[in-house]
Amino acid sequence: KPPQAAILGMHATKERAIVVNGQFVALPMMYFALSYDHRLIDGREAVLTLVAIKDALEDPARLLLDI
């Protein structure tokens, strides 16, 4: 098994209370984290990867349409 440069951890989706337009609403949320070897991956690139994953999960149509 080759060594890992990064590991993405994705937690279960659960309803959590957040504020939307000044009102508390329960919406599905999922936490995820990226653990990576700083010798191989620059921190900026790791953050950009997490943002891209978040955007794809929040709006999968963009991923499918390649927007």
N, CA, C and O atoms as a DFTB+ gen file, in Angstrom:
268 C
 N C O
     1  1       0.857      -1.178       0.000
     2  2       0.000       0.000       0.000
     3  2       0.900       1.236       0.000
     4  3       1.724       1.381       0.903
     5  1       0.769       2.134      -0.985
     6  2       1.651       3.303      -1.060
     7  2       1.340       4.316       0.053
     8  3       0.233       4.327       0.592
     9  1       2.309       5.155       0.391
    10  2       2.060       6.175       1.419
    11  2       1.025       7.194       0.959
    12  3       0.845       7.421      -0.237
    13  1       0.357       7.796       1.917
    14  2      -0.691       8.770       1.625
    15  2      -0.132      10.188       1.764
    16  3       0.543      10.493       2.747
    17  1      -0.409      11.053       0.788
    18  2      -0.009      12.454       0.873
    19  2      -1.096      13.273       1.559
    20  3      -0.809      14.298       2.178
    21  1      -2.361      12.813       1.449
    22  2      -3.480      13.523       2.078
    23  2      -4.606      12.537       2.360
    24  3      -4.783      11.547       1.651
    25  1      -5.355      12.832       3.407
    26  2      -6.510      12.021       3.769
    27  2      -7.670      12.959       4.019
    28  3      -7.562      13.888       4.819
    29  1      -8.792      12.719       3.332
    30  2      -9.992      13.527       3.497
    31  2     -10.957      12.787       4.408
    32  3     -11.364      11.662       4.116
    33  1     -11.318      13.426       5.512
    34  2     -12.280      12.842       6.446
    35  2     -13.626      13.519       6.265
    36  3     -13.726      14.744       6.332
    37  1     -14.665      12.718       6.034
    38  2     -16.016      13.250       5.847
    39  2     -16.927      12.640       6.904
    40  3     -17.079      11.421       6.981
    41  1     -17.530      13.502       7.715
    42  2     -18.407      13.054       8.795
    43  2     -19.825      12.851       8.274
    44  3     -20.135      13.196       7.133
    45  1     -20.669      12.295       9.110
    46  2     -22.067      12.047       8.744
    47  2     -22.818      13.369       8.593
    48  3     -22.505      14.354       9.262
    49  1     -23.802      13.375       7.715
    50  2     -24.657      14.545       7.543
    51  2     -25.723      14.520       8.627
    52  3     -26.431      13.528       8.800
    53  1     -25.825      15.636       9.360
    54  2     -26.806      15.754      10.436
    55  2     -27.464      17.120      10.355
    56  3     -26.861      18.084       9.886
    57  1     -28.696      17.194      10.811
    58  2     -29.372      18.496      10.854
    59  2     -28.812      19.304      12.016
    60  3     -28.699      18.811      13.138
    61  1     -28.465      20.552      11.726
    62  2     -27.924      21.448      12.739
    63  2     -28.633      22.788      12.620
    64  3     -29.038      23.199      11.533
    65  1     -28.775      23.465      13.762
    66  2     -29.434      24.772      13.782
    67  2     -28.455      25.845      13.328
    68  3     -27.353      25.962      13.863
    69  1     -28.872      26.633      12.325
    70  2     -28.091      27.777      11.872
    71  2     -29.036      28.953      11.686
    72  3     -30.255      28.784      11.661
    73  1     -28.465      30.142      11.556
    74  2     -29.266      31.346      11.380
    75  2     -29.342      31.684       9.893
    76  3     -28.320      31.803       9.218
    77  1     -30.576      31.836       9.392
    78  2     -30.818      32.234       8.010
    79  2     -31.808      33.396       8.053
    80  3     -32.936      33.237       8.520
    81  1     -31.391      34.551       7.572
    82  2     -32.236      35.751       7.585
    83  2     -32.775      36.051       8.981
    84  3     -33.944      36.406       9.135
    85  1     -31.928      35.908       9.994
    86  2     -32.315      36.235      11.350
    87  2     -33.164      35.187      12.060
    88  3     -33.585      35.405      13.196
    89  1     -33.422      34.054      11.412
    90  2     -34.233      32.988      11.999
    91  2     -33.398      31.715      12.133
    92  3     -32.578      31.407      11.268
    93  1     -33.614      30.981      13.220
    94  2     -32.963      29.687      13.381
    95  2     -33.708      28.656      12.546
    96  3     -34.929      28.531      12.641
    97  1     -32.969      27.924      11.732
    98  2     -33.549      26.837      10.939
    99  2     -32.622      25.624      11.036
   100  3     -31.413      25.761      11.219
   101  1     -33.208      24.452      10.909
   102  2     -32.421      23.218      10.911
   103  2     -32.115      22.838       9.467
   104  3     -33.025      22.641       8.662
   105  1     -30.846      22.739       9.150
   106  2     -30.405      22.372       7.808
   107  2     -29.383      21.239       7.900
   108  3     -28.659      21.134       8.890
   109  1     -29.324      20.394       6.873
   110  2     -28.331      19.321       6.896
   111  2     -26.922      19.905       6.733
   112  3     -26.676      20.726       5.850
   113  1     -26.009      19.469       7.596
   114  2     -24.621      19.919       7.529
   115  2     -23.703      18.721       7.687
   116  3     -24.029      17.748       8.366
   117  1     -22.551      18.815       7.046
   118  2     -21.549      17.767       7.149
   119  2     -20.199      18.440       7.367
   120  3     -19.838      19.373       6.650
   121  1     -19.465      17.963       8.351
   122  2     -18.120      18.459       8.576
   123  2     -17.147      17.591       7.804
   124  3     -17.336      16.380       7.689
   125  1     -16.096      18.222       7.272
   126  2     -15.036      17.447       6.653
   127  2     -13.712      18.144       6.914
   128  3     -13.655      19.355       7.131
   129  1     -12.647      17.348       6.889
   130  2     -11.324      17.865       7.205
   131  2     -10.295      17.195       6.302
   132  3     -10.456      16.046       5.889
   133  1      -9.245      17.935       6.011
   134  2      -8.171      17.402       5.180
   135  2      -6.889      17.388       5.995
   136  3      -6.443      18.420       6.495
   137  1      -6.311      16.213       6.121
   138  2      -5.023      16.044       6.790
   139  2      -4.014      15.793       5.676
   140  3      -4.237      14.934       4.824
   141  1      -2.916      16.527       5.673
   142  2      -1.982      16.360       4.556
   143  2      -0.544      16.547       5.017
   144  3      -0.278      17.135       6.065
   145  1       0.361      16.039       4.220
   146  2       1.793      16.132       4.490
   147  2       2.281      17.480       3.967
   148  3       2.298      17.713       2.759
   149  1       2.675      18.362       4.875
   150  2       3.108      19.710       4.497
   151  2       4.393      19.706       3.668
   152  3       4.715      20.698       3.014
   153  1       5.108      18.616       3.696
   154  2       6.327      18.538       2.882
   155  2       5.988      18.348       1.409
   156  3       6.801      18.661       0.539
   157  1       4.783      17.834       1.121
   158  2       4.393      17.544      -0.258
   159  2       3.323      18.486      -0.797
   160  3       3.272      18.746      -1.999
   161  1       2.466      19.000       0.090
   162  2       1.329      19.807      -0.339
   163  2       1.382      21.163       0.355
   164  3       1.474      21.244       1.580
   165  1       1.322      22.225      -0.444
   166  2       1.306      23.578       0.093
   167  2      -0.050      23.845       0.762
   168  3      -1.083      23.385       0.274
   169  1      -0.047      24.579       1.866
   170  2      -1.275      24.876       2.601
   171  2      -2.316      25.572       1.754
   172  3      -3.506      25.278       1.867
   173  1      -1.883      26.497       0.899
   174  2      -2.819      27.217       0.027
   175  2      -3.542      26.246      -0.901
   176  3      -4.752      26.355      -1.097
   177  1      -2.815      25.315      -1.461
   178  2      -3.419      24.330      -2.366
   179  2      -4.390      23.423      -1.619
   180  3      -5.424      23.038      -2.165
   181  1      -4.069      23.082      -0.389
   182  2      -4.963      22.252       0.421
   183  2      -6.276      22.983       0.697
   184  3      -7.351      22.391       0.599
   185  1      -6.192      24.267       1.040
   186  2      -7.402      25.054       1.307
   187  2      -8.235      25.198       0.042
   188  3      -9.460      25.080       0.093
   189  1      -7.593      25.451      -1.089
   190  2      -8.332      25.572      -2.351
   191  2      -9.033      24.257      -2.699
   192  3     -10.134      24.269      -3.250
   193  1      -8.406      23.137      -2.383
   194  2      -9.032      21.833      -2.613
   195  2     -10.263      21.667      -1.740
   196  3     -11.299      21.203      -2.216
   197  1     -10.167      22.044      -0.453
   198  2     -11.323      21.955       0.441
   199  2     -12.463      22.842      -0.038
   200  3     -13.626      22.442       0.023
   201  1     -12.145      24.039      -0.514
   202  2     -13.176      24.948      -1.028
   203  2     -13.840      24.346      -2.265
   204  3     -15.058      24.436      -2.414
   205  1     -13.064      23.743      -3.142
   206  2     -13.632      23.116      -4.342
   207  2     -14.552      21.956      -3.976
   208  3     -15.608      21.786      -4.584
   209  1     -14.156      21.159      -2.986
   210  2     -15.001      20.048      -2.543
   211  2     -16.293      20.587      -1.935
   212  3     -17.376      20.077      -2.223
   213  1     -16.183      21.614      -1.096
   214  2     -17.370      22.227      -0.476
   215  2     -18.323      22.758      -1.546
   216  3     -19.529      22.524      -1.473
   217  1     -17.786      23.470      -2.536
   218  2     -18.620      24.018      -3.607
   219  2     -19.321      22.912      -4.392
   220  3     -20.491      23.049      -4.748
   221  1     -18.610      21.820      -4.662
   222  2     -19.200      20.700      -5.410
   223  2     -20.316      20.035      -4.608
   224  3     -21.339      19.648      -5.172
   225  1     -20.124      19.900      -3.298
   226  2     -21.148      19.286      -2.465
   227  2     -22.374      20.179      -2.314
   228  3     -23.500      19.685      -2.259
   229  1     -22.158      21.493      -2.246
   230  2     -23.275      22.421      -2.071
   231  2     -24.080      22.612      -3.350
   232  3     -25.279      22.886      -3.286
   233  1     -23.443      22.471      -4.514
   234  2     -24.139      22.675      -5.787
   235  2     -23.645      21.656      -6.812
   236  3     -22.847      21.998      -7.685
   237  1     -24.112      20.404      -6.715
   238  2     -23.613      19.371      -7.611
   239  2     -23.927      19.625      -9.084
   240  3     -23.242      19.086      -9.953
   241  1     -24.938      20.427      -9.383
   242  2     -25.251      20.724     -10.793
   243  2     -24.074      21.440     -11.452
   244  3     -23.789      21.200     -12.626
   245  1     -23.391      22.310     -10.721
   246  2     -22.221      23.002     -11.275
   247  2     -21.132      22.012     -11.663
   248  3     -20.451      22.176     -12.676
   249  1     -20.981      20.977     -10.834
   250  2     -19.977      19.953     -11.117
   251  2     -20.344      19.190     -12.388
   252  3     -19.489      18.935     -13.237
   253  1     -21.626      18.827     -12.512
   254  2     -22.088      18.069     -13.670
   255  2     -22.037      18.896     -14.956
   256  3     -21.734      18.372     -16.028
   257  1     -22.337      20.192     -14.839
   258  2     -22.357      21.063     -16.017
   259  2     -21.012      21.707     -16.286
   260  3     -20.855      22.424     -17.274
   261  1     -20.015      21.455     -15.402
   262  2     -18.675      22.004     -15.537
   263  2     -18.679      23.510     -15.638
   264  3     -18.023      24.086     -16.506
   265  1     -19.428      24.158     -14.738
   266  2     -19.530      25.625     -14.711
   267  2     -18.452      26.176     -13.801
   268  3     -18.351      27.390     -13.629
